[in-house]
Short mmCIF file of C-alpha atoms in Angstrom, two decimals:
data_model
loop_
_atom_site.label_atom_id
_atom_site.label_comp_id
_atom_site.label_asym_id
_atom_site.label_seq_id
_atom_site.Cartn_x
_atom_site.Cartn_y
_atom_site.Cartn_z
CA MET A 27 108.84 77.53 107.06
CA ALA A 28 106.50 77.56 110.04
CA LYS A 29 104.31 74.53 110.62
CA PHE A 30 100.69 75.27 111.39
CA LYS A 31 97.80 73.14 112.56
CA SER A 32 95.16 75.14 110.70
CA GLU A 33 94.65 74.62 106.99
CA PHE A 34 94.42 78.35 106.27
CA LEU A 35 97.76 79.36 107.77
CA SER A 36 99.40 76.31 106.21
CA VAL A 37 98.15 77.28 102.75
CA ALA A 38 98.94 80.97 103.28
CA SER A 39 102.47 80.14 104.38
CA GLU A 40 103.17 77.67 101.55
CA ARG A 41 101.96 80.13 98.93
CA GLY A 42 103.89 83.12 100.26
CA PHE A 43 101.10 85.27 101.68
CA ILE A 44 102.37 85.77 105.23
CA HIS A 45 104.56 88.76 106.05
CA GLN A 46 103.66 89.60 109.66
CA CYS A 47 101.23 88.25 112.24
CA THR A 48 100.41 89.58 115.71
CA ASP A 49 100.23 86.15 117.40
CA GLU A 50 100.62 83.20 115.02
CA THR A 51 100.22 80.53 117.71
CA ALA A 52 96.97 81.89 119.14
CA LEU A 53 95.55 82.63 115.69
CA ASP A 54 96.46 79.11 114.52
CA ALA A 55 94.61 77.67 117.53
CA ALA A 56 91.51 79.78 116.87
CA LEU A 57 91.44 78.78 113.21
CA SER A 58 91.73 75.11 114.16
CA LYS A 59 88.69 75.21 116.47
CA GLY A 60 86.04 76.29 113.98
CA VAL A 61 84.80 79.02 111.64
CA VAL A 62 86.61 82.34 112.11
CA THR A 63 85.44 85.64 110.65
CA GLY A 64 88.12 87.90 109.18
CA TYR A 65 88.06 91.14 107.25
CA THR A 66 90.05 93.21 104.80
CA GLY A 67 89.26 96.86 104.14
CA TYR A 68 89.29 98.41 100.69
CA ASP A 69 88.96 102.14 100.23
CA CYS A 70 87.19 103.33 97.10
CA THR A 71 89.36 106.12 95.70
CA ALA A 72 88.87 104.99 92.08
CA LYS A 73 86.35 103.10 89.96
CA SER A 74 88.54 100.02 90.10
CA HIS A 75 91.18 98.46 92.29
CA HIS A 76 94.46 97.42 90.67
CA VAL A 77 96.54 94.24 90.75
CA GLY A 78 98.29 95.34 93.95
CA HIS A 79 94.95 94.82 95.72
CA LEU A 80 94.70 91.32 94.31
CA VAL A 81 97.12 89.93 96.92
CA PRO A 82 94.84 90.53 99.95
CA MET A 83 91.84 89.58 97.79
CA MET A 84 93.40 86.20 97.03
CA LEU A 85 94.17 85.71 100.71
CA GLN A 86 90.47 86.27 101.47
CA ARG A 87 89.60 83.72 98.76
CA TRP A 88 91.81 81.09 100.43
CA PHE A 89 90.40 82.07 103.84
CA GLN A 90 86.94 81.14 102.59
CA LYS A 91 88.11 77.99 100.77
CA CYS A 92 89.61 76.81 104.06
CA GLY A 93 86.26 77.05 105.81
CA HIS A 94 86.14 80.58 107.24
CA ARG A 95 83.99 83.66 106.67
CA PRO A 96 85.47 86.72 104.95
CA ILE A 97 84.16 90.25 105.34
CA VAL A 98 84.82 92.62 102.44
CA LEU A 99 84.80 96.02 104.13
CA ILE A 100 84.26 98.85 101.68
CA GLY A 101 85.73 102.08 103.05
CA GLY A 102 82.95 104.48 102.18
CA GLY A 103 83.73 106.35 105.40
CA THR A 104 87.53 106.14 105.51
CA THR A 105 87.76 107.18 101.85
CA LYS A 106 86.46 110.58 102.96
CA VAL A 107 89.60 110.92 105.09
CA GLY A 108 92.31 109.31 102.95
CA ASP A 109 94.89 106.76 104.06
CA PRO A 110 98.35 108.40 104.36
CA SER A 111 100.16 105.03 104.27
CA GLY A 112 102.84 105.03 101.58
CA LYS A 113 101.77 108.42 100.22
CA ASP A 114 103.90 111.56 99.81
CA GLU A 115 100.91 113.87 99.74
CA SER A 116 97.26 114.02 100.71
CA ARG A 117 94.75 112.19 98.54
CA PRO A 118 92.26 114.45 96.74
CA LEU A 119 89.02 114.72 98.72
CA LEU A 120 86.17 113.01 96.88
CA THR A 121 82.51 113.95 96.86
CA GLN A 122 79.91 111.58 98.27
CA GLU A 123 78.56 111.09 94.75
CA THR A 124 82.00 110.08 93.44
CA ILE A 125 82.56 107.67 96.33
CA GLU A 126 79.19 106.00 95.76
CA GLY A 127 79.94 105.68 92.03
CA ASN A 128 83.30 104.07 92.80
CA ILE A 129 81.69 101.61 95.22
CA SER A 130 79.14 100.58 92.63
CA SER A 131 81.91 99.99 90.10
CA ILE A 132 84.30 97.93 92.26
CA LYS A 133 81.75 95.47 93.65
CA SER A 134 81.72 93.21 90.59
CA VAL A 135 85.32 92.00 91.02
CA PHE A 136 84.72 90.86 94.61
CA GLU A 137 81.81 88.72 93.43
CA ARG A 138 84.31 86.72 91.35
CA ILE A 139 86.86 86.39 94.14
CA VAL A 140 84.64 85.24 97.04
CA SER A 141 81.14 83.75 97.35
CA PHE A 142 78.49 85.87 99.05
CA GLY A 143 75.39 84.47 100.76
CA ASN A 144 73.80 83.52 104.06
CA GLN A 145 75.69 80.35 104.96
CA PRO A 146 78.22 80.29 107.84
CA THR A 147 81.24 80.66 105.54
CA ASP A 148 79.64 82.92 102.92
CA ALA A 149 81.25 86.33 102.54
CA ILE A 150 79.50 89.54 103.49
CA MET A 151 80.14 93.02 102.16
CA LEU A 152 79.89 95.97 104.54
CA ASN A 153 80.49 99.71 104.27
CA ASN A 154 82.19 101.42 107.21
CA ASP A 155 80.33 104.63 106.40
CA SER A 156 77.29 103.01 108.06
CA TRP A 157 78.91 103.50 111.48
CA LEU A 158 81.61 106.12 110.92
CA SER A 159 79.12 108.68 109.61
CA GLN A 160 77.04 108.22 112.76
CA LEU A 161 79.87 109.03 115.16
CA ASN A 162 79.56 112.00 117.46
CA TYR A 163 82.98 113.64 117.25
CA ILE A 164 83.24 114.64 120.91
CA GLU A 165 82.09 111.24 122.12
CA PHE A 166 84.49 109.53 119.73
CA LEU A 167 87.43 111.57 121.00
CA ARG A 168 86.44 110.94 124.63
CA ASP A 169 85.87 107.18 124.24
CA ILE A 170 88.53 106.24 121.69
CA GLY A 171 91.15 109.00 121.85
CA PRO A 172 92.57 108.10 125.29
CA HIS A 173 93.69 104.70 123.98
CA PHE A 174 96.06 106.24 121.40
CA SER A 175 99.44 107.72 122.24
CA ILE A 176 100.52 110.59 120.00
CA ASN A 177 104.13 109.62 120.73
CA ARG A 178 103.54 106.14 119.37
CA MET A 179 101.47 107.29 116.40
CA LEU A 180 104.40 109.44 115.33
CA THR A 181 106.60 106.32 115.13
CA MET A 182 104.26 104.52 112.71
CA ASP A 183 105.57 104.36 109.16
CA SER A 184 102.46 105.97 107.67
CA VAL A 185 103.23 109.09 109.72
CA LYS A 186 106.99 108.92 110.29
CA LEU A 187 108.00 108.49 106.66
CA ARG A 188 105.84 111.41 105.57
CA LEU A 189 107.36 113.66 108.21
CA GLU A 190 110.91 112.53 107.45
CA ARG A 191 110.37 113.55 103.82
CA GLU A 192 109.04 116.87 105.09
CA GLN A 193 105.75 116.26 103.33
CA ALA A 194 102.75 117.91 104.94
CA MET A 195 100.21 115.70 106.73
CA SER A 196 96.81 117.12 107.56
CA PHE A 197 95.05 116.54 110.87
CA LEU A 198 92.33 114.83 108.81
CA GLU A 199 94.80 112.18 107.61
CA PHE A 200 96.28 111.83 111.09
CA ASN A 201 92.85 110.60 112.22
CA TYR A 202 92.84 107.72 109.72
CA MET A 203 94.63 105.38 112.09
CA LEU A 204 91.95 105.89 114.75
CA LEU A 205 89.13 105.24 112.30
CA GLN A 206 90.65 102.03 110.95
CA ALA A 207 91.24 100.78 114.49
CA TYR A 208 87.65 101.65 115.34
CA ASP A 209 86.47 99.59 112.33
CA PHE A 210 88.04 96.51 113.90
CA LEU A 211 86.30 97.19 117.21
CA GLU A 212 82.93 97.60 115.48
CA LEU A 213 83.37 94.42 113.42
CA LYS A 214 84.36 92.44 116.50
CA ARG A 215 81.24 93.62 118.30
CA ARG A 216 78.85 93.26 115.36
CA HIS A 217 80.16 90.07 113.70
CA ASN A 218 82.64 88.54 116.18
CA CYS A 219 85.39 89.32 113.66
CA LEU A 220 88.75 88.04 114.97
CA LEU A 221 91.14 88.75 112.12
CA GLN A 222 92.16 91.72 109.99
CA SER A 223 94.39 91.06 106.98
CA ALA A 224 95.93 93.60 104.61
CA GLY A 225 99.13 94.59 102.86
CA SER A 226 102.21 95.17 105.00
CA ASP A 227 101.88 98.96 104.70
CA GLN A 228 98.83 98.61 106.98
CA TRP A 229 100.72 96.93 109.82
CA GLY A 230 100.71 99.96 112.11
CA ASN A 231 97.00 100.57 111.60
CA ILE A 232 96.21 96.88 112.23
CA VAL A 233 98.25 96.75 115.44
CA MET A 234 96.37 99.81 116.71
CA GLY A 235 93.07 98.02 116.04
CA VAL A 236 94.23 94.88 117.83
CA GLU A 237 95.26 96.92 120.85
CA LEU A 238 92.05 98.96 120.86
CA CYS A 239 89.94 95.78 121.07
CA ARG A 240 92.10 94.55 123.94
CA ARG A 241 91.98 97.84 125.84
CA ILE A 242 88.26 98.56 125.50
CA ASP A 243 86.60 95.13 125.32
CA GLU A 244 89.40 93.03 126.80
CA THR A 245 89.21 90.67 123.83
CA GLN A 246 91.94 89.16 121.65
CA VAL A 247 91.86 89.73 117.94
CA PHE A 248 94.59 89.20 115.34
CA GLY A 249 96.36 90.95 112.51
CA LEU A 250 97.99 89.38 109.44
CA THR A 251 99.76 91.18 106.62
CA THR A 252 100.82 90.14 103.13
CA PRO A 253 104.06 91.28 101.50
CA LEU A 254 103.94 94.28 99.20
CA LEU A 255 105.07 92.64 96.00
CA THR A 256 107.67 93.99 93.64
CA THR A 257 108.97 92.33 90.50
CA SER A 258 112.37 90.67 90.32
CA SER A 259 113.79 93.87 88.84
CA GLY A 260 112.47 95.86 91.81
CA ALA A 261 109.52 97.54 90.09
CA LYS A 262 106.33 97.98 92.06
CA MET A 263 103.62 95.58 90.92
CA GLY A 264 100.55 96.96 89.25
CA ARG A 265 101.91 99.31 86.62
CA SER A 266 102.44 98.71 82.92
CA ALA A 267 103.73 101.35 80.49
CA GLY A 268 103.15 103.97 83.17
CA ASN A 269 99.51 103.05 83.77
CA ALA A 270 97.82 101.18 86.62
CA VAL A 271 96.81 97.60 85.81
CA TRP A 272 93.16 97.86 86.76
CA LEU A 273 91.02 94.88 87.73
CA ASN A 274 87.83 96.21 86.11
CA SER A 275 87.51 95.62 82.37
CA GLU A 276 85.97 99.08 81.92
CA MET A 277 89.31 100.56 83.02
CA LEU A 278 91.65 98.14 81.21
CA PRO A 279 90.76 95.83 78.29
CA ASP A 280 90.93 92.08 78.86
CA PHE A 281 93.69 91.76 76.25
CA ASP A 282 95.94 94.27 78.05
CA PHE A 283 95.23 92.63 81.40
CA TRP A 284 96.20 89.21 80.00
CA GLN A 285 99.31 90.69 78.38
CA TYR A 286 100.46 92.20 81.68
CA TRP A 287 100.72 88.73 83.20
CA ARG A 288 102.08 87.19 79.99
CA ASN A 289 105.02 89.62 80.23
CA THR A 290 105.91 88.61 83.79
CA GLU A 291 109.67 88.49 84.39
CA ASP A 292 111.09 84.95 84.35
CA GLY A 293 112.11 85.09 88.00
CA ASP A 294 108.57 85.96 89.14
CA VAL A 295 106.63 83.17 87.42
CA GLY A 296 106.60 80.67 90.28
CA ARG A 297 105.91 83.26 92.95
CA PHE A 298 103.02 84.78 91.01
CA LEU A 299 101.54 81.36 90.21
CA ARG A 300 101.49 80.55 93.93
CA ILE A 301 99.86 83.83 94.94
CA PHE A 302 97.55 84.64 92.05
CA THR A 303 96.30 81.21 90.95
CA GLU A 304 94.92 78.09 92.57
CA LEU A 305 97.06 75.65 90.63
CA PRO A 306 98.47 72.80 92.76
CA LEU A 307 101.90 73.48 94.20
CA ASP A 308 103.49 70.50 92.47
CA GLU A 309 102.24 71.77 89.10
CA ILE A 310 103.60 75.23 89.90
CA ALA A 311 106.97 73.70 90.79
CA ARG A 312 107.02 71.99 87.39
CA LEU A 313 106.13 75.20 85.54
CA GLU A 314 108.67 77.42 87.28
CA ALA A 315 111.42 74.88 86.57
CA LEU A 316 110.95 75.27 82.82
CA GLY A 317 113.94 76.83 81.12
CA GLY A 318 114.62 78.83 77.98
CA ALA A 319 111.67 79.55 75.72
CA GLU A 320 109.55 76.97 77.56
CA ILE A 321 109.05 79.42 80.44
CA ASN A 322 106.78 81.35 78.08
CA GLU A 323 104.25 78.52 78.29
CA ALA A 324 104.18 78.96 82.06
CA LYS A 325 103.60 82.69 81.57
CA LYS A 326 100.65 82.00 79.28
CA ILE A 327 99.15 79.70 81.90
CA LEU A 328 99.66 82.39 84.55
CA ALA A 329 98.03 85.03 82.33
CA THR A 330 95.05 82.83 81.50
CA GLU A 331 94.44 81.66 85.06
CA VAL A 332 94.59 85.16 86.58
CA THR A 333 92.44 86.65 83.83
CA ALA A 334 89.89 83.83 84.27
CA LEU A 335 89.72 84.53 87.99
CA VAL A 336 89.30 88.30 87.68
CA ARG A 337 87.53 88.68 84.32
CA GLY A 338 85.96 85.24 83.72
CA ARG A 339 87.05 82.14 81.81
CA GLU A 340 85.49 83.33 78.55
CA ALA A 341 87.37 86.62 78.64
CA ALA A 342 90.60 84.80 79.43
CA GLY A 343 90.17 82.46 76.49
CA ALA A 344 89.41 85.31 74.10
CA ALA A 345 92.45 87.28 75.27
CA ALA A 346 94.73 84.24 74.93
CA GLU A 347 93.43 83.55 71.43
CA ALA A 348 93.84 87.21 70.43
CA ALA A 349 97.46 87.06 71.60
CA ARG A 350 98.07 83.84 69.70
CA ARG A 351 96.66 85.28 66.48
CA THR A 352 98.55 88.54 66.90
CA PHE A 353 101.98 87.29 67.93
CA GLU A 354 102.16 83.70 66.72
CA SER A 355 100.09 83.77 63.53
CA GLY A 356 100.78 87.37 62.57
CA GLU A 357 97.09 88.06 62.01
CA SER A 358 95.36 91.37 62.65
CA THR A 359 92.52 90.81 65.07
CA GLU A 360 89.48 92.77 66.08
CA ASP A 361 89.89 91.34 69.58
CA LEU A 362 92.63 93.88 70.27
CA PRO A 363 91.62 96.95 72.32
CA THR A 364 90.13 99.51 69.93
CA THR A 365 89.95 103.27 70.21
CA GLU A 366 88.32 105.73 67.83
CA LEU A 367 89.93 108.80 66.30
CA ALA A 368 88.37 111.54 64.20
CA ARG A 369 89.06 110.75 60.52
CA SER A 370 89.71 114.46 59.93
CA LYS A 371 92.86 114.27 62.08
CA LEU A 372 94.30 111.52 59.92
CA ALA A 373 93.20 113.30 56.75
CA ALA A 374 95.31 116.28 57.78
CA GLY A 375 98.09 114.11 59.16
CA ILE A 376 98.99 113.94 62.84
CA PRO A 377 102.49 113.67 64.35
CA ILE A 378 103.08 110.24 65.84
CA PHE A 379 104.01 111.62 69.28
CA GLN A 380 100.72 113.53 69.41
CA LEU A 381 98.74 110.49 68.22
CA LEU A 382 100.17 108.31 71.00
CA ARG A 383 99.11 110.89 73.57
CA GLU A 384 95.61 111.36 72.14
CA ILE A 385 94.74 107.66 72.17
CA GLY A 386 96.06 107.24 75.72
CA LEU A 387 99.10 105.04 75.04
CA THR A 388 101.24 107.71 76.69
CA ASN A 389 100.47 110.37 79.26
CA SER A 390 102.31 113.15 77.45
CA GLY A 391 104.04 114.08 74.23
CA GLY A 392 107.36 114.03 76.06
CA GLU A 393 106.82 110.44 77.16
CA ALA A 394 105.90 109.51 73.58
CA ARG A 395 109.08 111.09 72.23
CA ARG A 396 111.22 109.20 74.75
CA LEU A 397 109.61 105.89 73.80
CA ILE A 398 110.16 106.56 70.10
CA ARG A 399 113.81 107.46 70.68
CA GLY A 400 114.21 104.24 72.65
CA GLY A 401 112.79 102.13 69.82
CA GLY A 402 109.69 101.19 71.77
CA VAL A 403 106.99 102.26 69.31
CA ARG A 404 105.71 100.34 66.30
CA LEU A 405 103.06 101.22 63.72
CA ASN A 406 101.53 98.27 61.87
CA ASP A 407 104.45 96.17 63.18
CA ALA A 408 107.06 98.52 61.71
CA PRO A 409 109.34 100.47 64.10
CA ILE A 410 108.89 104.23 64.31
CA THR A 411 112.15 106.19 64.45
CA ASP A 412 111.04 109.75 63.64
CA GLU A 413 109.29 111.53 66.51
CA GLU A 414 107.68 113.98 64.06
CA GLU A 415 106.50 111.43 61.49
CA ARG A 416 102.99 112.34 60.40
CA ILE A 417 100.44 109.55 60.37
CA SER A 418 97.67 109.81 57.78
CA LEU A 419 94.92 107.83 56.09
CA SER A 420 97.51 106.28 53.79
CA ASP A 421 98.89 104.37 56.80
CA LEU A 422 95.64 102.47 57.41
CA GLY A 423 95.87 98.70 57.13
CA ALA A 424 93.65 96.39 55.09
CA ASP A 425 91.14 96.38 57.95
CA GLY A 426 90.88 100.17 57.81
CA CYS A 427 92.69 100.65 61.14
CA LEU A 428 96.08 101.60 62.50
CA ARG A 429 97.79 99.17 64.84
CA LEU A 430 100.01 100.91 67.38
CA SER A 431 102.25 99.10 69.85
CA ILE A 432 104.26 100.18 72.89
CA GLY A 433 106.96 97.56 73.40
CA LYS A 434 105.62 94.02 73.61
CA LYS A 435 102.98 94.79 76.20
CA ARG A 436 100.45 97.26 74.82
CA HIS A 437 98.67 97.13 71.49
CA VAL A 438 95.77 99.25 70.27
CA LEU A 439 93.76 99.35 67.06
CA VAL A 440 92.95 102.93 66.05
CA LYS A 441 89.71 103.14 64.08
CA PRO A 442 88.95 106.33 62.12
CA VAL A 443 85.37 107.60 62.54
#
């Protein structure tokens, strides 16, 4: 493990945040001299980010805790183009109204992760639409275009992998790399921003920004990427039962968010505690060394700490208590996520596979049937084995609701109205 002089790189290295860096030695020296400003960009393609975004968010949190100033750059401009990195096809083009609604929705999570204000190390939130929308296209091509080699752009993973899979890439998307590089140049000029950090899929875009600053302004800036996390079994982080694990509570109930972390694979507990919590490293070492059933206590701590960070300590406590009452005491609890269903549908009887689709536990009837055949569906804690079983008012529990479960991770109370 590399030894750094600066507190930030030392912490980032110890906790497993560092994947690539353009010049570790020079960046370490800059961080050791005083307050450094660094940014991470977040496009706004949905009303919430998901847990995959939480890795660079946590890195920004540590950046601030170590005495530096983070910039949260909202991609109101770049969202209009769409980042091709890691995508097999073009993103749907969003209207300005949709983009603005998404921005309004995602801001609340950042306010929990970093502290905003007017002090030297307080975070600031910017929107790159404020300068990208003002660009004159011809001037932009003339001033910025000459610094980009088409030959080199074609070797970047965001472009090369798409072309190798023979997936179409529009000229609009091809421009994304230039716009992200230009963001770095603007932030260096406006806020003396020296560092861009992001997930490792952004490495090519970051390097282009570093080089653009050097070529045009003859200034040195730095790039740092975090690993794209997968679970021990190789699954991409951020999905549970086929659905994204959203950071906003409006998109995913607190209970389901807590349960996602509670169901972490044994081999991931220590790694996730280091990245997604602020627990001391010696305490994390103790927790990840637990064996047998005791590792479940470490998972509960992980779930509660991450939920407290993203949703608030009160929400974390309520979710933990709901889980305890549901799984350890066997009690039905109104704290479980609740969805409403027309009473008339239950009066007539509704096939279980159709019910699962209607309340959003599955994306299709086919998916519901597969889960039932695999023994993954329970109604009121009893396994469902018949895909066509009709659920009616007679199946309601003492609380007047149905309790449906997908595996051990997702539980919903269905309330007839």
